[in-house]
Structures are given as structure tokens and as C-alpha cells.
């Protein structure tokens, strides 16, 4: 079984799909691993670190594509690469099958079996394969570090001979994986932190991190689905949150927004009026930017200044922390691969909930209903 690790092609991508420890484990299971020279360079991993654990080195990408049985990736391969895949090759990565299913067509035509890390079901058995949570953890941390860098104030309370410096006030919208990490990071830097979430269960977690949970009475409506995720709110319930956020913005130096509803556009919660309530120099980091943003003024991928408030909508914060983002991602992918491989051979048990749930294409066809529907909607 041949495994290839390729250089990511997007200029903004710095992560690598597998780190040397994962490569060592695959080789230990009897696989041959070849890396494209330089694949780990932007994540501070040299070719030597891979060859030291037994990987082969290649500079001929086309050969790697044509000869490999398994290709773990961070992002979808470009169309020209997909067309060179060995027939029936297995690809695993963030394939964006619901946002951009058309970008997978060339690999589908090559009969590739594709697994999307985004579609790994969030069940207890799959926790160690949950790459979305890993990347959300990195993004939540980095959002606060960036905000601290952009804010013209310090975060901690300081009592000095020259007087007292008050702590920064950070408001976090959405207390899921990214939000909780943002809260913990802002607290470590000494900020006073408040957070809002529609899921009442998030309240205890927020408080356990030393932050205040701001609540609004939604009249006892159901805000969570069976899987523990937020449901899309009615416009009336959403508006109650917006009012609370607009008010809390007046006393916030930094707002980090992370609210998402799986499969939907991110809810618009921080309106222009809320931003205009913030004082000069304040910062908004909108982690929901890839899903349209939680702030009305967010331009995904850009920095906007409105009335002296800086609003940044990053699209790939994990790539700004490539070592640890790659390390976590690599462990998630490696655990997932262990499920696909038995004694060094591919063993695709399509009755396994995790394998079935994350499989996008097999045998020359899209096999996931949501992806087929997304493909129809995109081509309509
Ligand atoms: P997410 O990225 O989908 O959403 C982020 C947060 O936004 C969530 O906490 C959500 O409640 C909140 N939100 C959505 N709409 C909102 C609104 N209108 N107003 C305020 N907040 C709003 O969620 P996530 O971070 O991926 O995780 C959500 C939950 O799932 C968490 O409880 C997490 O611990 C749990 N989870 C479980 C597993 C697992 O069991 N394997 C894995 C990951 C996450």
C-alpha cells in the first residue's frame, strides 16, 4: 500500500496532512510512504525529519499522484492533480463537499474513494478524528492573540506607580469549541470576559473558565438539536440575542464571534449599530466569516475599519499556527486512516458509521445524499 504526502498548493495554506510521527506509525503498519519534497516546510518540518522515520522522497508530483493508493490532504487537490490520480485511489481531507462539491468531479471520474474530515460524525468514538474541533481550538486561541495585537490597549489589569490600567473587556459570541478556547485564552491574558450562546448547556462551561455568561430569556424554546448543536432560531428569538449583543458591545473592547448552525449561513448577530456602540480602537474578529460571518460589516478574508472599529474576518486562522494545527490534524487523519486500513491493506467497511458518514465518493459516484443534493443545487 503506497501513501503519498503532497505539498499543499494554495498560497495561503501552510499545514501539512501528516507529520513525521504519523508517517512512522503508517510505516510500522507495513505501508510505503513517499513525501513530495518540501511538503512540511511551511509547517517547520524538514524532508530529513520524514526520511529519518523511513519515508521516501520524491520531487515528481505526477508520479506520486499516479502511483499512490492513499493520499491524505489538507485541502482538495487541484483539478489537474485529480486527473492524474491512480484509478480507485483513496483521498482523505477537508474536501469541502457541501460548499464546493463541483471541485471533486475530476477525482470522482477517476473512481477515487473520498473521505471528508468535515463529515466525520461527531460521536464519542470519532472524537479523536474530529479535525473540525482541532482546527476550531487553534482558531479560538489565535483569534484572541490577533485581537490583543490589534487592540491599542493591554489585556490585563495593571497597578503601577503611574496609575492603574483597567483590564480589557472581551465578549465572545458562541461558546462552542472555538468560543471556549477564545474565552480561556483571553482569561489567561487577564481580560474580563463575557460570553453568549443560545445553548443553555454552554453556560456552565463558560462560567467554569472564569467568564460571565450573559443570558437572554428566549421563553423556553428548544435551541439545541439531538446532537447538541444549535438549531436555527426564529427571527424573533435571534432578535432578542441581537438586542443583548448591541447593548453589551458598548462595554466591549474586543468581540470574538464564533456562532454557527451546521449546514446554514452563520447567524447575523452583531449589527452595524452594535459596532457603532463600540469605542474607537475596538476590535471584532469574526471566526464565522467562512460561513458568511456573524457581524453585518464582515467582509470574509478582509479587514474593514468602520467608525474606528477594526473588523477582521479570517478565512483560515489554523494556517497561521501551522506546526500545532498540522500536528492535531495529522493525529486526527492518522486515527481515521487506522479505521480504513487493516494489516496494511485497505478494508472499507461501509457499514461502519464513521466510514459511511464521511464517505463522499466511491466507485465513480457520489455516495453521500447531502453532497449529491449540494451538487445539484450548485449546478442548477
Ligand atoms: P458550531 O461551530 O456549530 O457553533 C459554535 C457555537 O455557536 C455553538 O456553541 C452554538 O450553540 C452557537 N450558536 C449558534 N447559533 C447561535 C446564536 N444565534 N446565538 C448564539 N450562539 C449561537 O459548534 P461547535 O463548536 O462545533 O460545537 C457545538 C457543541 O457540540 C459543543 O457543545 C461541543 O462541545 C459539541 N461537540 C461535540 C463533539 C463530539 O461529541 N465529538 C465534537 C465537537 C463538538
GROMACS .gro file of C-alpha atoms and ligand atoms in nm:
model
  424
    1UNK     CA    1   0.000   0.000   0.000
    2UNK     CA    2   0.152   0.329  -0.110
    3UNK     CA    3   0.077   0.652   0.072
    4UNK     CA    4   0.180   0.996  -0.061
    5UNK     CA    5   0.202   1.328   0.119
    6UNK     CA    6   0.196   1.617  -0.122
    7UNK     CA    7   0.276   1.985  -0.093
    8UNK     CA    8  -0.044   2.185  -0.045
    9UNK     CA    9  -0.092   2.412  -0.347
   10UNK     CA   10  -0.287   2.707  -0.205
   11UNK     CA   11  -0.052   3.000  -0.136
   12UNK     CA   12  -0.240   3.061   0.193
   13UNK     CA   13  -0.202   2.702   0.313
   14UNK     CA   14   0.086   2.624   0.545
   15UNK     CA   15  -0.034   2.300   0.702
   16UNK     CA   16   0.071   1.951   0.601
   17UNK     CA   17  -0.159   1.648   0.614
   18UNK     CA   18   0.068   1.411   0.806
   19UNK     CA   19   0.357   1.486   1.040
   20UNK     CA   20   0.657   1.251   1.080
   21UNK     CA   21   0.514   1.069   1.387
   22UNK     CA   22   0.206   0.968   1.185
   23UNK     CA   23   0.428   0.860   0.893
   24UNK     CA   24   0.632   0.646   1.131
   25UNK     CA   25   0.316   0.476   1.253
   26UNK     CA   26   0.197   0.403   0.895
   27UNK     CA   27   0.536   0.260   0.800
   28UNK     CA   28   0.520   0.047   1.118
   29UNK     CA   29   0.194  -0.098   0.984
   30UNK     CA   30   0.370  -0.203   0.665
   31UNK     CA   31   0.289   0.087   0.436
   32UNK     CA   32   0.529   0.263   0.199
   33UNK     CA   33   0.514   0.639   0.246
   34UNK     CA   34   0.660   0.886  -0.003
   35UNK     CA   35   0.663   1.258   0.058
   36UNK     CA   36   0.684   1.531  -0.201
   37UNK     CA   37   1.000   1.724  -0.117
   38UNK     CA   38   0.915   2.036   0.082
   39UNK     CA   39   0.565   1.921   0.186
   40UNK     CA   40   0.627   2.009   0.551
   41UNK     CA   41   0.847   2.315   0.501
   42UNK     CA   42   0.581   2.572   0.585
   43UNK     CA   43   0.491   2.374   0.898
   44UNK     CA   44   0.859   2.378   1.002
   45UNK     CA   45   0.917   2.010   0.918
   46UNK     CA   46   1.216   1.927   0.701
   47UNK     CA   47   1.239   1.647   0.442
   48UNK     CA   48   1.503   1.486   0.668
   49UNK     CA   49   1.256   1.450   0.953
   50UNK     CA   50   1.034   1.243   0.723
   51UNK     CA   51   1.314   1.036   0.571
   52UNK     CA   52   1.456   0.970   0.920
   53UNK     CA   53   1.136   0.780   1.010
   54UNK     CA   54   1.154   0.582   0.685
   55UNK     CA   55   0.965   0.788   0.425
   56UNK     CA   56   1.085   0.801   0.063
   57UNK     CA   57   1.141   1.135  -0.101
   58UNK     CA   58   1.020   1.244  -0.444
   59UNK     CA   59   1.023   1.561  -0.647
   60UNK     CA   60   0.800   1.424  -0.922
   61UNK     CA   61   0.445   1.508  -0.815
   62UNK     CA   62   0.286   1.345  -1.121
   63UNK     CA   63   0.444   1.009  -1.033
   64UNK     CA   64   0.323   1.032  -0.676
   65UNK     CA   65  -0.031   1.101  -0.794
   66UNK     CA   66  -0.025   0.817  -1.045
   67UNK     CA   67   0.125   0.553  -0.813
   68UNK     CA   68  -0.028   0.613  -0.471
   69UNK     CA   69  -0.316   0.421  -0.318
   70UNK     CA   70  -0.385   0.663  -0.033
   71UNK     CA   71  -0.340   1.041  -0.039
   72UNK     CA   72  -0.413   1.229   0.283
   73UNK     CA   73  -0.452   1.603   0.212
   74UNK     CA   74  -0.542   1.921   0.397
   75UNK     CA   75  -0.736   2.075   0.105
   76UNK     CA   76  -0.891   1.933  -0.213
   77UNK     CA   77  -0.633   1.860  -0.483
   78UNK     CA   78  -0.646   2.090  -0.787
   79UNK     CA   79  -0.837   1.950  -1.084
   80UNK     CA   80  -0.520   1.885  -1.285
   81UNK     CA   81  -0.384   1.671  -0.999
   82UNK     CA   82  -0.712   1.483  -0.960
   83UNK     CA   83  -0.700   1.385  -1.327
   84UNK     CA   84  -0.364   1.211  -1.265
   85UNK     CA   85  -0.483   1.000  -0.969
   86UNK     CA   86  -0.443   0.626  -0.980
   87UNK     CA   87  -0.782   0.473  -1.052
   88UNK     CA   88  -0.958   0.391  -0.724
   89UNK     CA   89  -0.714   0.589  -0.506
   90UNK     CA   90  -0.830   0.695  -0.159
   91UNK     CA   91  -0.824   1.064  -0.067
   92UNK     CA   92  -0.887   1.193   0.287
   93UNK     CA   93  -0.904   1.559   0.389
   94UNK     CA   94  -1.103   1.879   0.423
   95UNK     CA   95  -1.277   1.830   0.088
   96UNK     CA   96  -1.550   2.096   0.137
   97UNK     CA   97  -1.804   1.857  -0.016
   98UNK     CA   98  -2.107   2.068   0.074
   99UNK     CA   99  -1.963   2.412  -0.016
  100UNK     CA  100  -1.781   2.316  -0.335
  101UNK     CA  101  -1.885   1.966  -0.450
  102UNK     CA  102  -1.808   2.052  -0.814
  103UNK     CA  103  -1.438   2.077  -0.728
  104UNK     CA  104  -1.430   1.698  -0.667
  105UNK     CA  105  -1.563   1.589  -1.005
  106UNK     CA  106  -1.232   1.501  -1.171
  107UNK     CA  107  -1.143   1.268  -0.880
  108UNK     CA  108  -1.492   1.111  -0.889
  109UNK     CA  109  -1.434   1.036  -1.259
  110UNK     CA  110  -1.106   0.862  -1.169
  111UNK     CA  111  -1.305   0.634  -0.938
  112UNK     CA  112  -1.142   0.784  -0.628
  113UNK     CA  113  -1.281   0.696  -0.286
  114UNK     CA  114  -1.301   1.023  -0.098
  115UNK     CA  115  -1.348   1.085   0.272
  116UNK     CA  116  -1.428   1.427   0.406
  117UNK     CA  117  -1.297   1.514   0.751
  118UNK     CA  118  -1.582   1.767   0.778
  119UNK     CA  119  -1.836   1.485   0.758
  120UNK     CA  120  -1.685   1.259   1.027
  121UNK     CA  121  -1.984   1.214   1.260
  122UNK     CA  122  -1.937   1.386   1.594
  123UNK     CA  123  -1.993   1.076   1.803
  124UNK     CA  124  -1.785   0.973   2.103
  125UNK     CA  125  -1.596   0.702   1.909
  126UNK     CA  126  -1.490   0.958   1.650
  127UNK     CA  127  -1.369   1.225   1.893
  128UNK     CA  128  -1.002   1.154   1.818
  129UNK     CA  129  -1.077   1.205   1.444
  130UNK     CA  130  -1.263   1.534   1.493
  131UNK     CA  131  -1.049   1.765   1.282
  132UNK     CA  132  -1.312   2.042   1.289
  133UNK     CA  133  -1.278   2.063   1.667
  134UNK     CA  134  -0.899   2.060   1.641
  135UNK     CA  135  -0.899   2.349   1.396
  136UNK     CA  136  -1.164   2.538   1.596
  137UNK     CA  137  -0.940   2.509   1.902
  138UNK     CA  138  -0.647   2.664   1.714
  139UNK     CA  139  -0.868   2.936   1.563
  140UNK     CA  140  -1.021   3.031   1.900
  141UNK     CA  141  -0.675   3.071   2.050
  142UNK     CA  142  -0.530   3.267   1.758
  143UNK     CA  143  -0.831   3.499   1.729
  144UNK     CA  144  -0.758   3.630   2.079
  145UNK     CA  145  -0.384   3.665   2.014
  146UNK     CA  146  -0.460   3.867   1.698
  147UNK     CA  147  -0.714   4.083   1.879
  148UNK     CA  148  -0.459   4.152   2.155
  149UNK     CA  149  -0.208   4.255   1.887
  150UNK     CA  150  -0.457   4.484   1.707
  151UNK     CA  151  -0.608   4.645   2.018
  152UNK     CA  152  -0.441   4.974   2.117
  153UNK     CA  153  -0.474   4.867   2.483
  154UNK     CA  154  -0.337   4.595   2.707
  155UNK     CA  155  -0.545   4.299   2.824
  156UNK     CA  156  -0.456   4.265   3.197
  157UNK     CA  157  -0.536   4.486   3.492
  158UNK     CA  158  -0.209   4.653   3.593
  159UNK     CA  159  -0.146   4.854   3.907
  160UNK     CA  160   0.167   5.059   3.854
  161UNK     CA  161   0.333   5.361   4.011
  162UNK     CA  162   0.200   5.556   3.712
  163UNK     CA  163  -0.156   5.454   3.787
  164UNK     CA  164  -0.396   5.172   3.722
  165UNK     CA  165  -0.453   5.020   3.378
  166UNK     CA  166  -0.802   4.869   3.359
  167UNK     CA  167  -0.841   4.522   3.204
  168UNK     CA  168  -0.973   4.481   2.851
  169UNK     CA  169  -1.331   4.357   2.814
  170UNK     CA  170  -1.370   4.068   2.571
  171UNK     CA  171  -1.712   3.947   2.457
  172UNK     CA  172  -1.735   3.605   2.291
  173UNK     CA  173  -2.041   3.516   2.082
  174UNK     CA  174  -2.094   3.143   2.055
  175UNK     CA  175  -1.939   2.922   2.324
  176UNK     CA  176  -1.871   2.602   2.128
  177UNK     CA  177  -1.522   2.464   2.071
  178UNK     CA  178  -1.368   2.784   1.924
  179UNK     CA  179  -1.554   3.014   2.163
  180UNK     CA  180  -1.447   2.824   2.475
  181UNK     CA  181  -1.084   2.829   2.361
  182UNK     CA  182  -1.112   3.203   2.293
  183UNK     CA  183  -1.255   3.255   2.644
  184UNK     CA  184  -0.975   3.052   2.806
  185UNK     CA  185  -0.706   3.239   2.609
  186UNK     CA  186  -0.850   3.584   2.684
  187UNK     CA  187  -0.875   3.494   3.055
  188UNK     CA  188  -0.511   3.380   3.057
  189UNK     CA  189  -0.413   3.720   2.918
  190UNK     CA  190  -0.601   3.884   3.204
  191UNK     CA  191  -0.910   4.017   3.025
  192UNK     CA  192  -1.256   4.036   3.177
  193UNK     CA  193  -1.463   3.801   2.960
  194UNK     CA  194  -1.833   3.771   2.888
  195UNK     CA  195  -1.994   3.518   2.654
  196UNK     CA  196  -2.331   3.450   2.494
  197UNK     CA  197  -2.469   3.130   2.345
  198UNK     CA  198  -2.819   3.005   2.271
  199UNK     CA  199  -2.743   2.665   2.423
  200UNK     CA  200  -2.804   2.683   2.797
  201UNK     CA  201  -2.554   2.395   2.843
  202UNK     CA  202  -2.275   2.630   2.731
  203UNK     CA  203  -2.337   2.847   3.040
  204UNK     CA  204  -2.171   2.610   3.288
  205UNK     CA  205  -1.865   2.570   3.064
  206UNK     CA  206  -1.832   2.947   3.023
  207UNK     CA  207  -1.853   3.001   3.399
  208UNK     CA  208  -1.601   2.724   3.470
  209UNK     CA  209  -1.348   2.923   3.264
  210UNK     CA  210  -1.397   3.230   3.482
  211UNK     CA  211  -1.614   3.424   3.237
  212UNK     CA  212  -1.961   3.568   3.279
  213UNK     CA  213  -2.243   3.404   3.081
  214UNK     CA  214  -2.483   3.670   2.955
  215UNK     CA  215  -2.830   3.534   2.903
  216UNK     CA  216  -3.150   3.637   2.739
  217UNK     CA  217  -3.494   3.490   2.809
  218UNK     CA  218  -3.596   3.309   2.488
  219UNK     CA  219  -3.921   3.191   2.651
  220UNK     CA  220  -3.806   2.829   2.694
  221UNK     CA  221  -3.786   2.749   2.319
  222UNK     CA  222  -3.580   2.449   2.205
  223UNK     CA  223  -3.239   2.581   2.095
  224UNK     CA  224  -3.048   2.252   2.061
  225UNK     CA  225  -3.088   1.957   1.828
  226UNK     CA  226  -3.044   1.594   1.934
  227UNK     CA  227  -2.670   1.608   1.859
  228UNK     CA  228  -2.616   1.901   2.099
  229UNK     CA  229  -2.580   2.159   1.820
  230UNK     CA  230  -2.761   2.491   1.798
  231UNK     CA  231  -3.080   2.500   1.591
  232UNK     CA  232  -3.159   2.784   1.356
  233UNK     CA  233  -3.356   3.037   1.562
  234UNK     CA  234  -3.678   3.212   1.467
  235UNK     CA  235  -3.620   3.575   1.361
  236UNK     CA  236  -3.784   3.686   1.690
  237UNK     CA  237  -3.553   3.474   1.908
  238UNK     CA  238  -3.248   3.581   1.706
  239UNK     CA  239  -3.351   3.945   1.753
  240UNK     CA  240  -3.352   3.908   2.135
  241UNK     CA  241  -2.988   3.798   2.114
  242UNK     CA  242  -2.907   4.085   1.877
  243UNK     CA  243  -3.050   4.337   2.127
  244UNK     CA  244  -2.838   4.191   2.408
  245UNK     CA  245  -2.526   4.195   2.188
  246UNK     CA  246  -2.587   4.554   2.072
  247UNK     CA  247  -2.606   4.661   2.438
  248UNK     CA  248  -2.306   4.456   2.556
  249UNK     CA  249  -2.096   4.591   2.265
  250UNK     CA  250  -2.092   4.934   2.438
  251UNK     CA  251  -1.863   4.799   2.710
  252UNK     CA  252  -1.658   4.556   2.494
  253UNK     CA  253  -1.307   4.632   2.365
  254UNK     CA  254  -1.292   4.306   2.171
  255UNK     CA  255  -1.573   4.092   2.029
  256UNK     CA  256  -1.485   3.743   1.904
  257UNK     CA  257  -1.774   3.586   1.713
  258UNK     CA  258  -1.792   3.210   1.658
  259UNK     CA  259  -2.166   3.133   1.627
  260UNK     CA  260  -2.261   2.876   1.367
  261UNK     CA  261  -2.553   2.649   1.288
  262UNK     CA  262  -2.437   2.338   1.098
  263UNK     CA  263  -2.533   2.350   0.730
  264UNK     CA  264  -2.667   2.708   0.741
  265UNK     CA  265  -2.534   3.058   0.687
  266UNK     CA  266  -2.388   3.187   1.015
  267UNK     CA  267  -2.648   3.386   1.213
  268UNK     CA  268  -2.613   3.765   1.184
  269UNK     CA  269  -2.584   3.877   1.544
  270UNK     CA  270  -2.355   4.179   1.562
  271UNK     CA  271  -2.528   4.451   1.361
  272UNK     CA  272  -2.381   4.778   1.239
  273UNK     CA  273  -2.545   4.956   1.535
  274UNK     CA  274  -2.361   4.724   1.775
  275UNK     CA  275  -2.026   4.801   1.610
  276UNK     CA  276  -2.108   5.173   1.626
  277UNK     CA  277  -2.164   5.131   2.001
  278UNK     CA  278  -1.801   5.020   2.048
  279UNK     CA  279  -1.537   5.275   2.132
  280UNK     CA  280  -1.258   5.387   1.898
  281UNK     CA  281  -0.983   5.129   1.855
  282UNK     CA  282  -1.204   4.830   1.942
  283UNK     CA  283  -1.162   4.506   1.752
  284UNK     CA  284  -1.403   4.244   1.614
  285UNK     CA  285  -1.267   3.907   1.497
  286UNK     CA  286  -1.536   3.716   1.311
  287UNK     CA  287  -1.449   3.346   1.309
  288UNK     CA  288  -1.776   3.269   1.133
  289UNK     CA  289  -1.650   3.461   0.824
  290UNK     CA  290  -1.615   3.143   0.612
  291UNK     CA  291  -1.988   3.079   0.671
  292UNK     CA  292  -2.084   3.440   0.587
  293UNK     CA  293  -1.996   3.599   0.922
  294UNK     CA  294  -2.179   3.688   1.245
  295UNK     CA  295  -2.113   4.060   1.202
  296UNK     CA  296  -2.308   4.260   0.947
  297UNK     CA  297  -1.993   4.451   0.843
  298UNK     CA  298  -1.763   4.149   0.799
  299UNK     CA  299  -1.603   4.104   0.459
  300UNK     CA  300  -1.473   3.744   0.457
  301UNK     CA  301  -1.095   3.740   0.426
  302UNK     CA  302  -1.063   4.116   0.471
  303UNK     CA  303  -1.004   4.377   0.740
  304UNK     CA  304  -1.261   4.657   0.747
  305UNK     CA  305  -1.245   4.969   0.963
  306UNK     CA  306  -1.583   5.119   1.050
  307UNK     CA  307  -1.606   5.428   1.275
  308UNK     CA  308  -1.264   5.347   1.421
  309UNK     CA  309  -1.353   4.980   1.493
  310UNK     CA  310  -1.147   4.714   1.313
  311UNK     CA  311  -1.342   4.412   1.188
  312UNK     CA  312  -1.140   4.115   1.065
  313UNK     CA  313  -1.300   3.809   0.903
  314UNK     CA  314  -1.022   3.547   0.875
  315UNK     CA  315  -1.074   3.252   0.641
  316UNK     CA  316  -0.801   3.018   0.759
  317UNK     CA  317  -0.664   3.104   1.102
  318UNK     CA  318  -0.534   2.750   1.169
  319UNK     CA  319  -0.287   2.803   0.883
  320UNK     CA  320  -0.131   3.086   1.087
  321UNK     CA  321  -0.030   2.828   1.352
  322UNK     CA  322   0.098   2.561   1.111
  323UNK     CA  323   0.300   2.346   1.350
  324UNK     CA  324   0.032   2.273   1.603
  325UNK     CA  325  -0.253   2.287   1.352
  326UNK     CA  326  -0.071   2.023   1.142
  327UNK     CA  327   0.012   1.817   1.449
  328UNK     CA  328  -0.351   1.800   1.561
  329UNK     CA  329  -0.482   1.747   1.208
  330UNK     CA  330  -0.223   1.477   1.138
  331UNK     CA  331  -0.329   1.285   1.452
  332UNK     CA  332  -0.696   1.313   1.352
  333UNK     CA  333  -0.622   1.188   0.999
  334UNK     CA  334  -0.396   0.911   1.124
  335UNK     CA  335  -0.666   0.782   1.359
  336UNK     CA  336  -0.914   0.795   1.073
  337UNK     CA  337  -0.675   0.604   0.845
  338UNK     CA  338  -0.641   0.333   1.111
  339UNK     CA  339  -1.012   0.272   1.063
  340UNK     CA  340  -0.968   0.226   0.685
  341UNK     CA  341  -0.659   0.009   0.697
  342UNK     CA  342  -0.629  -0.337   0.842
  343UNK     CA  343  -0.287  -0.509   0.845
  344UNK     CA  344  -0.155  -0.258   0.596
  345UNK     CA  345  -0.438  -0.319   0.345
  346UNK     CA  346  -0.747  -0.113   0.265
  347UNK     CA  347  -1.052  -0.253   0.436
  348UNK     CA  348  -1.351  -0.025   0.373
  349UNK     CA  349  -1.635  -0.134   0.598
  350UNK     CA  350  -1.914   0.078   0.458
  351UNK     CA  351  -2.139  -0.035   0.745
  352UNK     CA  352  -1.918   0.148   0.992
  353UNK     CA  353  -2.100   0.468   1.093
  354UNK     CA  354  -1.784   0.680   1.071
  355UNK     CA  355  -1.668   0.544   0.733
  356UNK     CA  356  -2.017   0.562   0.583
  357UNK     CA  357  -2.087   0.907   0.725
  358UNK     CA  358  -1.767   1.062   0.593
  359UNK     CA  359  -1.751   0.890   0.253
  360UNK     CA  360  -1.827   1.135  -0.026
  361UNK     CA  361  -1.749   0.927  -0.335
  362UNK     CA  362  -1.680   0.563  -0.414
  363UNK     CA  363  -1.666   0.358  -0.733
  364UNK     CA  364  -1.702   0.658  -0.964
  365UNK     CA  365  -2.010   0.806  -0.794
  366UNK     CA  366  -2.102   1.049  -0.519
  367UNK     CA  367  -2.239   0.827  -0.241
  368UNK     CA  368  -2.347   1.089   0.013
  369UNK     CA  369  -2.702   1.220  -0.023
  370UNK     CA  370  -2.628   1.567   0.117
  371UNK     CA  371  -2.334   1.602  -0.122
  372UNK     CA  372  -2.546   1.489  -0.420
  373UNK     CA  373  -2.810   1.747  -0.322
  374UNK     CA  374  -2.542   2.017  -0.288
  375UNK     CA  375  -2.403   1.923  -0.630
  376UNK     CA  376  -2.748   1.952  -0.790
  377UNK     CA  377  -2.807   2.287  -0.619
  378UNK     CA  378  -2.467   2.418  -0.735
  379UNK     CA  379  -2.515   2.306  -1.095
  380UNK     CA  380  -2.879   2.429  -1.114
  381LIG     P1  381  -2.051   2.534   1.597
  381LIG     O1  382  -1.919   2.574   1.540
  381LIG     O2  383  -2.154   2.476   1.507
  381LIG     O3  384  -2.116   2.666   1.666
  381LIG     C1  385  -2.044   2.745   1.759
  381LIG     C2  386  -2.139   2.792   1.869
  381LIG     O4  387  -2.232   2.888   1.818
  381LIG     C3  388  -2.222   2.681   1.933
  381LIG     O5  389  -2.193   2.674   2.071
  381LIG     C4  390  -2.366   2.726   1.907
  381LIG     O6  391  -2.454   2.691   2.014
  381LIG     C5  392  -2.351   2.876   1.894
  381LIG     N1  393  -2.463   2.943   1.826
  381LIG     C6  394  -2.527   2.909   1.711
  381LIG     N2  395  -2.625   2.998   1.682
  381LIG     C7  396  -2.621   3.092   1.778
  381LIG     C8  397  -2.696   3.212   1.803
  381LIG     N3  398  -2.795   3.251   1.723
  381LIG     N4  399  -2.666   3.283   1.911
  381LIG     C9  400  -2.565   3.245   1.997
  381LIG     N5  401  -2.490   3.135   1.979
  381LIG    C10  402  -2.518   3.060   1.872
  381LIG     O7  403  -2.037   2.438   1.722
  381LIG     P2  404  -1.913   2.356   1.774
  381LIG     O8  405  -1.819   2.450   1.840
  381LIG     O9  406  -1.860   2.272   1.667
  381LIG    O10  407  -1.979   2.262   1.886
  381LIG    C11  408  -2.106   2.280   1.940
  381LIG    C12  409  -2.131   2.175   2.050
  381LIG    O11  410  -2.103   2.043   2.008
  381LIG    C13  411  -2.049   2.197   2.172
  381LIG    O12  412  -2.127   2.164   2.285
  381LIG    C14  413  -1.939   2.097   2.161
  381LIG    O13  414  -1.881   2.062   2.285
  381LIG    C15  415  -2.012   1.982   2.099
  381LIG     N6  416  -1.917   1.895   2.025
  381LIG    C16  417  -1.922   1.759   2.046
  381LIG    C17  418  -1.832   1.675   1.980
  381LIG    C18  419  -1.830   1.528   2.000
  381LIG    O14  420  -1.905   1.476   2.080
  381LIG     N7  421  -1.746   1.458   1.926
  381LIG    C19  422  -1.740   1.730   1.892
  381LIG    C20  423  -1.739   1.867   1.871
  381LIG    C21  424  -1.829   1.948   1.939
   0.00000   0.00000   0.00000
